[in-house]
mmCIF file of C-alpha atoms in Angstrom:
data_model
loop_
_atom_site.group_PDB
_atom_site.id
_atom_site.type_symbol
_atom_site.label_atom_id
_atom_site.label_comp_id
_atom_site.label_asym_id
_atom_site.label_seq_id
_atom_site.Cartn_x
_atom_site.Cartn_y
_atom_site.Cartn_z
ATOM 1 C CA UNK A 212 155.665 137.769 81.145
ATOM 2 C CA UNK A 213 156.328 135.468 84.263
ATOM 3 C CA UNK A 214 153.485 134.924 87.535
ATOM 4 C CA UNK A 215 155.949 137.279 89.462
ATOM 5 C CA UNK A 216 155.018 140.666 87.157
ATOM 6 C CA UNK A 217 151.607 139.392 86.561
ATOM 7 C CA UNK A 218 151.405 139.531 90.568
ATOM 8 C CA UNK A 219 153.277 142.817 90.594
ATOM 9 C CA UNK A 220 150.842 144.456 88.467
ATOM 10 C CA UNK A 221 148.070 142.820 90.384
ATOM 11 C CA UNK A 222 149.516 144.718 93.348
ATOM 12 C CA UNK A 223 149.950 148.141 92.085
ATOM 13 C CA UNK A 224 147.018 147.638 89.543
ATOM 14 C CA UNK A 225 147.023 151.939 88.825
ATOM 15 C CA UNK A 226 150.863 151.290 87.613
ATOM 16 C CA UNK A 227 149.664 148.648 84.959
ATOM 17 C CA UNK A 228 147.150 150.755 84.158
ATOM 18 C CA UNK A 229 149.521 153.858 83.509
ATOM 19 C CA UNK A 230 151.401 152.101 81.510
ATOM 20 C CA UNK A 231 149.078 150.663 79.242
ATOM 21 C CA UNK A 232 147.590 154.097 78.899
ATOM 22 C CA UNK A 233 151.201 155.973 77.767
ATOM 23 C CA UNK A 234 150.883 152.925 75.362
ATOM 24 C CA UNK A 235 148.029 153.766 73.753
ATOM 25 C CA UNK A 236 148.277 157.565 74.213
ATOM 26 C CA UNK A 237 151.712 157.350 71.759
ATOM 27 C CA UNK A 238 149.938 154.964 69.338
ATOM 28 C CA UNK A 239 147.299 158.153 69.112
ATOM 29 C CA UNK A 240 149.588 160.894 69.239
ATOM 30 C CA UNK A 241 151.385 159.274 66.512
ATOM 31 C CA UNK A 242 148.620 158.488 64.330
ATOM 32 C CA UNK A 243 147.500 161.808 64.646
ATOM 33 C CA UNK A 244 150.552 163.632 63.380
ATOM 34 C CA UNK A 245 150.939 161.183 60.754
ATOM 35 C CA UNK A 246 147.217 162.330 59.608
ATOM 36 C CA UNK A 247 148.379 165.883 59.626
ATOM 37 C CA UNK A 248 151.336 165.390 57.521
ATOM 38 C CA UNK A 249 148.617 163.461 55.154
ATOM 39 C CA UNK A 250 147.059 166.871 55.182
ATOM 40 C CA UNK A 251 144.190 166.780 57.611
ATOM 41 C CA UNK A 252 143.014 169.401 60.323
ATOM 42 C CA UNK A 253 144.351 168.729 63.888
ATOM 43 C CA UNK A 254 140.928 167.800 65.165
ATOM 44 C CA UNK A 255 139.827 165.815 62.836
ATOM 45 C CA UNK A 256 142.919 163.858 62.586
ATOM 46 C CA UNK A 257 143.251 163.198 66.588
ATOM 47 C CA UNK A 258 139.109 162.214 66.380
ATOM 48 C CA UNK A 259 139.824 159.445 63.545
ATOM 49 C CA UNK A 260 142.813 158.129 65.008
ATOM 50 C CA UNK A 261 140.523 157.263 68.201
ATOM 51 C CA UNK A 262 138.270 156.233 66.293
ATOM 52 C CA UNK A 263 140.603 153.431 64.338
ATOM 53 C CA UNK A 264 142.113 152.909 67.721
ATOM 54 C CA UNK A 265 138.971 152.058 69.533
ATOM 55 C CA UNK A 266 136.947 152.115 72.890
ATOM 56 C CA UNK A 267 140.720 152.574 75.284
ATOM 57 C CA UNK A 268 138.766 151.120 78.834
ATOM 58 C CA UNK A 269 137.764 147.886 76.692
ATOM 59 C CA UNK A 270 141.229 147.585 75.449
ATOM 60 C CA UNK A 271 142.527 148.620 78.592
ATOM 61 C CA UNK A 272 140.264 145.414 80.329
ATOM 62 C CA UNK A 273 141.823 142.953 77.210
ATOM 63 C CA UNK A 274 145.583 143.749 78.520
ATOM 64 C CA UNK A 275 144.522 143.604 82.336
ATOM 65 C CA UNK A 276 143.312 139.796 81.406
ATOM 66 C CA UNK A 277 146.470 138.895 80.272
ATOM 67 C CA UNK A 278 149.102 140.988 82.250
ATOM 68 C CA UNK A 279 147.862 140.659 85.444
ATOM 69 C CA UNK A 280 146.740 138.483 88.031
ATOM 70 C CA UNK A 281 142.910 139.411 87.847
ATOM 71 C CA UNK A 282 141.508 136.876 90.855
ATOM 72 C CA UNK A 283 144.188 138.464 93.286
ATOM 73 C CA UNK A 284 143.254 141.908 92.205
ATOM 74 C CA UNK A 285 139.642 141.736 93.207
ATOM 75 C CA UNK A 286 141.338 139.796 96.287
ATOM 76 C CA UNK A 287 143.094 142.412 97.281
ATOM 77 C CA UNK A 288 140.157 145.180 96.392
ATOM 78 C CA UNK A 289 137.670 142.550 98.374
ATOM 79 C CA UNK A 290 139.919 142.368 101.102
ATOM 80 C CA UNK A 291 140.229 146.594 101.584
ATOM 81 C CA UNK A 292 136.459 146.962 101.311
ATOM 82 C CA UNK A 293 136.394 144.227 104.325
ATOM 83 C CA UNK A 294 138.489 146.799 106.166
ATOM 84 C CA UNK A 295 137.047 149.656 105.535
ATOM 85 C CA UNK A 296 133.316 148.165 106.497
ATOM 86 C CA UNK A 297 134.876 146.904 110.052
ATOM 87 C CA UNK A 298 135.915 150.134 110.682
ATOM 88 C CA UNK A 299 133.090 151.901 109.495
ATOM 89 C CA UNK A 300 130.394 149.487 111.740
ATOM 90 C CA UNK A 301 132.630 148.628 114.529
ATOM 91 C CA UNK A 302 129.997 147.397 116.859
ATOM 92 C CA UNK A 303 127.944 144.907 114.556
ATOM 93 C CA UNK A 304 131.598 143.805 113.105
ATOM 94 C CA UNK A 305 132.850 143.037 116.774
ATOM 95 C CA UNK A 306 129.779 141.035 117.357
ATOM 96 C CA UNK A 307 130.242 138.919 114.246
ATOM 97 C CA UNK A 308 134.103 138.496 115.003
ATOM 98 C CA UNK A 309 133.227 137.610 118.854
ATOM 99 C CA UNK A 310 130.515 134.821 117.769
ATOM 100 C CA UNK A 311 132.490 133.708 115.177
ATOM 101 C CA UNK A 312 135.055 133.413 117.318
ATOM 102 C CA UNK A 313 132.811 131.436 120.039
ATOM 103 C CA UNK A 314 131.837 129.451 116.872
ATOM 104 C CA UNK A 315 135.447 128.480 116.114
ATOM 105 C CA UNK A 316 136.709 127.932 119.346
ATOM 106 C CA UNK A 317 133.530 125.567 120.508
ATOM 107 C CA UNK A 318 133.997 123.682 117.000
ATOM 108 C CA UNK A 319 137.872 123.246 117.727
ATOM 109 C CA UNK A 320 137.231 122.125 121.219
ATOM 110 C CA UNK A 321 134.643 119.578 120.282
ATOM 111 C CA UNK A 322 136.472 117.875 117.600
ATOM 112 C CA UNK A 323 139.479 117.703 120.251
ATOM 113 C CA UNK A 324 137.742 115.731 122.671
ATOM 114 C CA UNK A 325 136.191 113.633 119.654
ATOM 115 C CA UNK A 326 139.888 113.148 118.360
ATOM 116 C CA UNK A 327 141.622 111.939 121.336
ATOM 117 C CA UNK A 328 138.372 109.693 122.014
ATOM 118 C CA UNK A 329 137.771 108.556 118.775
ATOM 119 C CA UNK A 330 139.920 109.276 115.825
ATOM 120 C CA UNK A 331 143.267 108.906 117.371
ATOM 121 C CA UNK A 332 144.557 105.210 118.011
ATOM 122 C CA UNK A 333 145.449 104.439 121.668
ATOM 123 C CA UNK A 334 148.911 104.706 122.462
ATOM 124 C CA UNK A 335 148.980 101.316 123.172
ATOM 125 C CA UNK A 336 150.774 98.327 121.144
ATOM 126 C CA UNK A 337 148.090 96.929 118.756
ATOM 127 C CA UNK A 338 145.043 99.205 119.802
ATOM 128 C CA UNK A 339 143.142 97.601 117.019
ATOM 129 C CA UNK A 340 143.699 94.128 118.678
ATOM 130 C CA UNK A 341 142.010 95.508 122.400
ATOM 131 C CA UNK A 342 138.631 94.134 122.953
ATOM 132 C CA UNK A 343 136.277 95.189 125.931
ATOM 133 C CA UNK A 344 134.832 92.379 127.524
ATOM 134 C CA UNK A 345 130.836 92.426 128.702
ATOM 135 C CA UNK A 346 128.368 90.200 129.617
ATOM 136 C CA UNK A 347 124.961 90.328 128.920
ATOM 137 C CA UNK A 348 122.481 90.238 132.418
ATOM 138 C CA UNK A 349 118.525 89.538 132.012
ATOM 139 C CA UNK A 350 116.849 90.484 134.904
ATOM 140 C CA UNK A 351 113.151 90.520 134.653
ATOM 141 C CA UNK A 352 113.253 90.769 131.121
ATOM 142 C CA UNK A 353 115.497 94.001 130.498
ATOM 143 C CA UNK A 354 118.581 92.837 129.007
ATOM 144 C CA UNK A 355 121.715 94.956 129.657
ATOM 145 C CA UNK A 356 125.303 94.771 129.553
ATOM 146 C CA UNK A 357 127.710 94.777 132.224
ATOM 147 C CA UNK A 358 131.437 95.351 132.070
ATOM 148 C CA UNK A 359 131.668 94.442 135.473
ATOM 149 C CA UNK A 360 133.145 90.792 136.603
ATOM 150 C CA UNK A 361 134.467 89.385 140.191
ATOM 151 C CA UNK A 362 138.012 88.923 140.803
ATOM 152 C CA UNK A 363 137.250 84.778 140.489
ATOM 153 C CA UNK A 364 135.192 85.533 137.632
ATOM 154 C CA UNK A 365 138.181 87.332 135.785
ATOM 155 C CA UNK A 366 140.810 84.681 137.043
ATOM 156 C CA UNK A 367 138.525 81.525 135.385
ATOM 157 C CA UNK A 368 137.654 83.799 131.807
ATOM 158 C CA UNK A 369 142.032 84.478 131.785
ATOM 159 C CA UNK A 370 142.739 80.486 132.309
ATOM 160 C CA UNK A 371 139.944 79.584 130.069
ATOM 161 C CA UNK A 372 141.549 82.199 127.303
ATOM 162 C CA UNK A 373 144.727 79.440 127.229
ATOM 163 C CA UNK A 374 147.136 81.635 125.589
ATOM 164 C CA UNK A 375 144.711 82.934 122.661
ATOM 165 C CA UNK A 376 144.066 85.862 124.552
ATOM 166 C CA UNK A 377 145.433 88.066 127.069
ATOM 167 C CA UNK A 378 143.059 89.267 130.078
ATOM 168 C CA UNK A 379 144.003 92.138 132.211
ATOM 169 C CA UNK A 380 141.109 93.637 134.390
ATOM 170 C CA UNK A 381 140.956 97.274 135.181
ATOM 171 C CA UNK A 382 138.297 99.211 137.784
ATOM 172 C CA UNK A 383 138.172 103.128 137.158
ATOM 173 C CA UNK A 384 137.195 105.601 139.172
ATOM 174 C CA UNK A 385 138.851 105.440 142.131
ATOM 175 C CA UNK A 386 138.990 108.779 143.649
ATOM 176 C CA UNK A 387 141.463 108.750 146.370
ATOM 177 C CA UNK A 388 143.020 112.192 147.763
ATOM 178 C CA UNK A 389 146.457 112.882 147.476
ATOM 179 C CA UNK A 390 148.478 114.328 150.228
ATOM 180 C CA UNK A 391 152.275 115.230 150.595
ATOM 181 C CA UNK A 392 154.022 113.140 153.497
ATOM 182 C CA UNK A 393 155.527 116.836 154.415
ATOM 183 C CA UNK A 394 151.619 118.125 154.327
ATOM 184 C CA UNK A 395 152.764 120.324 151.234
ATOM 185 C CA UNK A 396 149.958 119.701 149.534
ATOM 186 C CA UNK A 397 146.895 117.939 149.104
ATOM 187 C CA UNK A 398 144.615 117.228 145.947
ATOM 188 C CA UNK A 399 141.874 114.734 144.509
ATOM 189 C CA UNK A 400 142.762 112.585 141.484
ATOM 190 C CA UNK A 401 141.431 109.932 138.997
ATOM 191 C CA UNK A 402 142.605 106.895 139.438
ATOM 192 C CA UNK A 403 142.390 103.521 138.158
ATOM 193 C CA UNK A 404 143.145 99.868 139.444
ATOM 194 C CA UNK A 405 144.611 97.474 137.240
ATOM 195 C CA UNK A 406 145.623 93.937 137.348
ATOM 196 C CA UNK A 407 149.472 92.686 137.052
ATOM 197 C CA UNK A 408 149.370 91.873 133.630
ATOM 198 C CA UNK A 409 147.830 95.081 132.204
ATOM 199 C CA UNK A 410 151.269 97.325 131.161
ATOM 200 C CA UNK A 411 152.729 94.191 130.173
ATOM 201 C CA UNK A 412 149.777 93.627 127.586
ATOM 202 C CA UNK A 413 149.174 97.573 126.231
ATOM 203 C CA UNK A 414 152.840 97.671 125.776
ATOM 204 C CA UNK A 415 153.647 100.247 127.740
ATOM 205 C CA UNK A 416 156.928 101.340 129.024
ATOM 206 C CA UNK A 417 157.926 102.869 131.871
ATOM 207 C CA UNK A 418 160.169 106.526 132.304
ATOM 208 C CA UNK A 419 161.568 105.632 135.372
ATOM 209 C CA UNK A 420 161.497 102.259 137.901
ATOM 210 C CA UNK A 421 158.906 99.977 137.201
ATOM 211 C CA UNK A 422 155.525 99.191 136.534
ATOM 212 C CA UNK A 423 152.882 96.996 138.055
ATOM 213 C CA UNK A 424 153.753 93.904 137.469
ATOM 214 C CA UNK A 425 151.988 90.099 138.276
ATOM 215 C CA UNK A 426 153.127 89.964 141.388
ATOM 216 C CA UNK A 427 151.355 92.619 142.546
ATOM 217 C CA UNK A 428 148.273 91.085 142.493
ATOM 218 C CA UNK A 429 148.716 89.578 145.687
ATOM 219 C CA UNK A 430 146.822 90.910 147.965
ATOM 220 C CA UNK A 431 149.415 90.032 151.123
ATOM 221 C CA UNK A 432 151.779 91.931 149.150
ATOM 222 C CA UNK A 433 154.158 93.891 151.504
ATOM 223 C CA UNK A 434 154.555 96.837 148.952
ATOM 224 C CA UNK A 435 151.816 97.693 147.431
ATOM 225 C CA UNK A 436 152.723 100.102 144.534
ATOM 226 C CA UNK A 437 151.069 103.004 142.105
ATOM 227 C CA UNK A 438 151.851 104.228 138.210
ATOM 228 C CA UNK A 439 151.392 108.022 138.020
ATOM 229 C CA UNK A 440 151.167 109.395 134.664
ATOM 230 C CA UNK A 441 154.061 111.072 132.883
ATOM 231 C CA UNK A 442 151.830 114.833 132.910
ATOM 232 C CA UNK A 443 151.329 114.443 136.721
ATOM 233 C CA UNK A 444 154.990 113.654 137.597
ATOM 234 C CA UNK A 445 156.326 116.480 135.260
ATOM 235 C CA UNK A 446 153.993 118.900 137.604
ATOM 236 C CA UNK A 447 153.677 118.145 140.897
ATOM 237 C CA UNK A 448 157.327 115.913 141.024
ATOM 238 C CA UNK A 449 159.413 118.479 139.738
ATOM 239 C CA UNK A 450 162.454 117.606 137.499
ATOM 240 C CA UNK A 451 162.674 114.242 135.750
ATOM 241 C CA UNK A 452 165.151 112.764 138.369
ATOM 242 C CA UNK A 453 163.104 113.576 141.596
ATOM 243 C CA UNK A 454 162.079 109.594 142.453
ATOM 244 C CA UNK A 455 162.744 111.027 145.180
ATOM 245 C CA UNK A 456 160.485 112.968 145.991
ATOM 246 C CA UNK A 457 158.349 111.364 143.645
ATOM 247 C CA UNK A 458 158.121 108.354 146.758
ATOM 248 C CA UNK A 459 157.279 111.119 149.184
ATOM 249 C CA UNK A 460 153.820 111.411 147.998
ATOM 250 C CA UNK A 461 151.174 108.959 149.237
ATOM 251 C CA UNK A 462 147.876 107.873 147.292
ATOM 252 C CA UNK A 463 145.436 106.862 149.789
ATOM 253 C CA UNK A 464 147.791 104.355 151.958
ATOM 254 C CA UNK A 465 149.624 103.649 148.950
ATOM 255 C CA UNK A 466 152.994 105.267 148.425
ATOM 256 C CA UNK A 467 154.351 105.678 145.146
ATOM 257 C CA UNK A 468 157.330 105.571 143.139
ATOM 258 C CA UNK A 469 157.085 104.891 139.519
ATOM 259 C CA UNK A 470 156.503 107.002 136.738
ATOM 260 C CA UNK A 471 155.378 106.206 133.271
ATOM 261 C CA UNK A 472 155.419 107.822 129.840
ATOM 262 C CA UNK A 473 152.468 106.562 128.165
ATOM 263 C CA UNK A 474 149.567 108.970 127.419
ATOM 264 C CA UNK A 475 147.187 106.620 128.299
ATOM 265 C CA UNK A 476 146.763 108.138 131.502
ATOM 266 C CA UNK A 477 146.661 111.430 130.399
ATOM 267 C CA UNK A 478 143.210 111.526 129.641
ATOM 268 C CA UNK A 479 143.072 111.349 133.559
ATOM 269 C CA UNK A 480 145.633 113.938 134.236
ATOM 270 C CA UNK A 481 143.745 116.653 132.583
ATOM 271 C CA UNK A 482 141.001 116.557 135.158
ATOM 272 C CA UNK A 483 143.650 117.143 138.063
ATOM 273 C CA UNK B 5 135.642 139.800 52.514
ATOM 274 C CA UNK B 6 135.935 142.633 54.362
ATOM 275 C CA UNK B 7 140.093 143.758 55.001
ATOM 276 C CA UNK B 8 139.503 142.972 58.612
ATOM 277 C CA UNK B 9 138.850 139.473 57.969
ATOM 278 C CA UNK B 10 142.025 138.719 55.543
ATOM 279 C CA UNK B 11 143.956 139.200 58.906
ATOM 280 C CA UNK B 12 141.929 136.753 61.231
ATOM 281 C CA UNK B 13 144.037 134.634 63.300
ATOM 282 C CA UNK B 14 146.792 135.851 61.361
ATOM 283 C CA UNK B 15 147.984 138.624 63.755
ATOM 284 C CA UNK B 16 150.664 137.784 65.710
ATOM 285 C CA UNK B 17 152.595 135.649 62.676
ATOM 286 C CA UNK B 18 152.736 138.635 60.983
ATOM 287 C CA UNK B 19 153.835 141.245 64.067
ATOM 288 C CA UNK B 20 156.639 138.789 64.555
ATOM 289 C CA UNK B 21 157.714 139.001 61.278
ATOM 290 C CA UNK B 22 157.664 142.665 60.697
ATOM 291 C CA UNK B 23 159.580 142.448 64.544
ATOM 292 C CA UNK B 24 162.222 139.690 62.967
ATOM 293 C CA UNK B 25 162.855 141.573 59.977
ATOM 294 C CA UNK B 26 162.677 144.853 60.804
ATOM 295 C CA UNK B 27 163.933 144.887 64.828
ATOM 296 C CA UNK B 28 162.593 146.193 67.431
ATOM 297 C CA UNK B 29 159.799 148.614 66.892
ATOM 298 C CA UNK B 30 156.734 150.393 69.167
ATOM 299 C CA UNK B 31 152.865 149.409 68.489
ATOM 300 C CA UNK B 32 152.576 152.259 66.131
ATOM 301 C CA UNK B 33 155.425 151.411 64.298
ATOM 302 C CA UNK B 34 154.325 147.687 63.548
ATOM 303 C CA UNK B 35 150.980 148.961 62.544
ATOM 304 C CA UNK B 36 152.822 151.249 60.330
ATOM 305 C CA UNK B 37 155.308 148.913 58.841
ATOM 306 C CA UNK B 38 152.326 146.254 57.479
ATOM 307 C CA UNK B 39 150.202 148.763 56.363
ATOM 308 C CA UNK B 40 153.118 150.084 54.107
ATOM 309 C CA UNK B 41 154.152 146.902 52.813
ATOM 310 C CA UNK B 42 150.432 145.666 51.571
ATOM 311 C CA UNK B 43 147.741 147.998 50.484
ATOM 312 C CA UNK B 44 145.498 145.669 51.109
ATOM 313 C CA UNK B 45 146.152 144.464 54.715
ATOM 314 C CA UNK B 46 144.963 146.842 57.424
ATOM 315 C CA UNK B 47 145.973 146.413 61.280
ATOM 316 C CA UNK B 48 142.719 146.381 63.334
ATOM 317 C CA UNK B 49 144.611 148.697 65.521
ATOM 318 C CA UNK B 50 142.213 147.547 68.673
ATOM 319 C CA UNK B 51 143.102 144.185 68.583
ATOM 320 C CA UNK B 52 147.192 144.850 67.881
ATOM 321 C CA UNK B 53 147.964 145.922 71.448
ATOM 322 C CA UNK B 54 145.659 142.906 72.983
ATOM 323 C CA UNK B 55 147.734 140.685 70.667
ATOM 324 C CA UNK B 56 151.340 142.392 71.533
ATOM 325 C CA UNK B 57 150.303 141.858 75.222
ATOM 326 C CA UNK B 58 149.465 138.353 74.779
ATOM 327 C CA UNK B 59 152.687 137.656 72.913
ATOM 328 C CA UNK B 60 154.798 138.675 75.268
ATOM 329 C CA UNK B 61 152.673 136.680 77.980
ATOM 330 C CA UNK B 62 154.252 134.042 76.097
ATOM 331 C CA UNK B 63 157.426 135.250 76.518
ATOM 332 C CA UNK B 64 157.603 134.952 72.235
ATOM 333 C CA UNK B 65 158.546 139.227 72.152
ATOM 334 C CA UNK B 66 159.803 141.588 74.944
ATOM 335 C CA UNK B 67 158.881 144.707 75.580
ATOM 336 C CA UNK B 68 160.793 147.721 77.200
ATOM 337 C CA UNK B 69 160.110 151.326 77.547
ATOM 338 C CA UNK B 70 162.546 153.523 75.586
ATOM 339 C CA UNK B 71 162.756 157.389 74.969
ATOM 340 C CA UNK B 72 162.432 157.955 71.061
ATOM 341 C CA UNK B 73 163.845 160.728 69.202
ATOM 342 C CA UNK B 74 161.377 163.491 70.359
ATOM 343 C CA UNK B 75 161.715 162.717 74.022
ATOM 344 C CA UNK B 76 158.553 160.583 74.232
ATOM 345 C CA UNK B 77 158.384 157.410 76.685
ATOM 346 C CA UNK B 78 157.212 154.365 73.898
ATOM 347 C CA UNK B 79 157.043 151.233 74.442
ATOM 348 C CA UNK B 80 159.328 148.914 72.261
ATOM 349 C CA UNK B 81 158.627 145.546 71.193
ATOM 350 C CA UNK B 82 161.530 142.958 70.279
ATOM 351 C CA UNK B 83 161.007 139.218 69.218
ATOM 352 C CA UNK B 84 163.079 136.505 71.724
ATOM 353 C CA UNK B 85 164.614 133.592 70.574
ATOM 354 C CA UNK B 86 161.596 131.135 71.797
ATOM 355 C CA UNK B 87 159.199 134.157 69.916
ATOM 356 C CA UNK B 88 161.579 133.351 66.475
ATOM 357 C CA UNK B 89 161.315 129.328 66.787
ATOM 358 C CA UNK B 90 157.230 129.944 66.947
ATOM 359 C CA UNK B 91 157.604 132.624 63.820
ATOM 360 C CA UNK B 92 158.998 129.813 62.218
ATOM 361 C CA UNK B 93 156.850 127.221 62.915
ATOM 362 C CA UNK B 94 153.727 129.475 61.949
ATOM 363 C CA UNK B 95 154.824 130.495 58.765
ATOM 364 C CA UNK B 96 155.384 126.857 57.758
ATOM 365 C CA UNK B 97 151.818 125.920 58.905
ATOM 366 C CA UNK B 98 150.877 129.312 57.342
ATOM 367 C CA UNK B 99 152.495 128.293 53.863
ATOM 368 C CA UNK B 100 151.184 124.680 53.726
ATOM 369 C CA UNK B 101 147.670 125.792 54.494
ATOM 370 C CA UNK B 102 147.649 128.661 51.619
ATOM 371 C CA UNK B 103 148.508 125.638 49.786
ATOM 372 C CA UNK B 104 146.187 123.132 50.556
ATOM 373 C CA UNK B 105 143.631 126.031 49.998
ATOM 374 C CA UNK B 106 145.191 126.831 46.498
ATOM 375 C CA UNK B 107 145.481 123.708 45.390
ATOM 376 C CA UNK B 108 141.319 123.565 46.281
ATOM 377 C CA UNK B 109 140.898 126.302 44.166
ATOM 378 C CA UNK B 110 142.435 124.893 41.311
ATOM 379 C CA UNK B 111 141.195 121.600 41.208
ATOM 380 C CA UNK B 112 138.141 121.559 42.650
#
């Protein structure tokens, strides 16, 4: 007997049982006229062939083992007592669905925010191989770090690196407000400054046009330029080939026009 | 030793004998057929079904209902080809250990 008719008769268990019961009910019936022909009373005969037979419900439970698929039968019989006790409490049930739900969802949620932070690598080239730079300050005796350096102070620590290392500098938190050049819209964002050689070092590729590149840095530089993220261009840029309109928009006194794929800046784009 | 006990373990090499030589045949009919070859072999009848069940688990008899002669729904019992390799592989065990016991007996 293959897995597919012990799950059959796990399914319609009272057919099994049926079955096995005809079974044993000719073995009797048989025995019993056989005993009559041997010359015994009709009673007697159909008492002593149950009796050689046997208790039927334990044989019955010997067949069930083997024919059927026990552990989905009390599945299934779990599973239609489960119904029938939602429907019978409905309001106590709904609470324990609703919290569980709230449960769930905050449990999902939190290990989203701990994945992207966390578990999942940067989608940078060599994420393993970033290192964040601090220094360590002692004033008046309480020692602290500080991830914040000068512009000359980054410039001497990238010479001094020599080609070991690669220094780009970043500054987050720039909150400028975004405005259409039409007045269509307007809209604060998260923003971040970072220095020429940043994309260049993460790896990252553009979409469309180009990224910020060395000579940017210069602060006389006629154009100055932005990177919007991939997830803001798709929604407030329309269609992929809008640069366009994509140059219409102006960040702070900056105007824009380049677009890149990466994720990184994603993590920003959610808070729009 | 009680008649029970002479058949211990024994079971299902001899209901796929009785279902090799004698074809296919219901429950009954194999209880029947043993107990009218030995007098002194007796089918625990509670433990034959069990034992039919289990052989056809492993797929060593099949089993199909059939309407016998007086228009009753029985269940019939036939031995596959895997169920006559294992008949002959158990009487050959079978055989050598009657042997080994006899040869106990005797020289012991």
């Amino acid at each position: 007997m293959s897995w597919i008719s012990r799950i059959g008769n796990a399914l319609r268990p009272g057919r099994a049982a049926a079955d096995l019961k005809d079974e044993l009910q000719f073995h009797l019936d048989r025995r019993a006229a056989d005993l009559v022909r041997d010359g015994l009373p009709r009673a007697e005969a159909e008492l002593l062939a149950r009796r050689q037979l046997g208790n039927p419900l334990q044989l019955g439970e010997f067949s069930r083992d083997v024919k059927s698929a026990v552990w989905l039968e009390s599945l299934l019989r779990d599973f239609r007592f489960g119904i029938r006790m939602i429907s019978k409490y409905r309001k106590a049930s709904l609470a324990a669905i609703a919290s569980l739900a709230l449960a769930v969802g905050a449990c999902t949620a939190a290990f989203a925010l701990v994945d992207a932070l966390i578990f999942r690598p940067l989608p940078v080239a060599g994420p393993h191989q970033l290192i964040d730079l601090a220094r360590l300050l002692s004033p008046e005796n309480q020692p602290h770090e500080s991830t914040s350096f000068s512009y000359a102070q980054y410039q001497l620590l990238r010479d001094a690196a020599n080609g070991q290392a690669d220094l780009f500098a970043m500054i987050p938190g720039l909150q400028p407000s975004l405005s259409d050049d039409s007045g269509g819209f307007s809209e604060n964002l998260r923003t971040e400054a970072i220095s020429g050689e940043g994309f260049r070092i993460l790896g990252i590729q553009p979409a469309l046009g180009r990224l910020i590149q060395p000579q940017d840095d210069s602060p006389a530089s006629a154009n100055p330029v932005a990177v919007i993220s991939y997830g803001f261009w798709k929604r407030r840029c329309g269609s992929p080939s809008s640069q366009k309109r994509a140059s219409n928009l102006s960040i702070g006194q900056r105007s824009v026009n380049r677009a890149s794929d990466s994720e990184i800046f994603d993590f920003g784009a959610a808070n729009d | 030793m009680s008649r029970q006990d002479a058949l211990q373990g024994s079971l299902p090499l001899l209901v796929l004998k009785i279902l090799d030589r004698r074809g296919p045949l219901h429950g009954y009919g194999i209880t029947a057929q043993i107990e009218a070859i030995s007098d002194l072999l007796r089918v625990e009848e509670g433990s034959l079904y069990p034992a039919l069940h289990r052989l056809e688990e492993a797929g060593w008899v099949r089993a199909k209902w059939m309407t016998t002669e007086n228009k009753r729904r029985a269940r019939i019992y036939g031995v596959t080809p895997a169920g006559r390799k294992q008949l002959q592989q158990e009487e050959s065990r079978w055989a050598s250990v009657a042997a080994a016991i006899g040869q106990v007996l005797r020289e012991a």
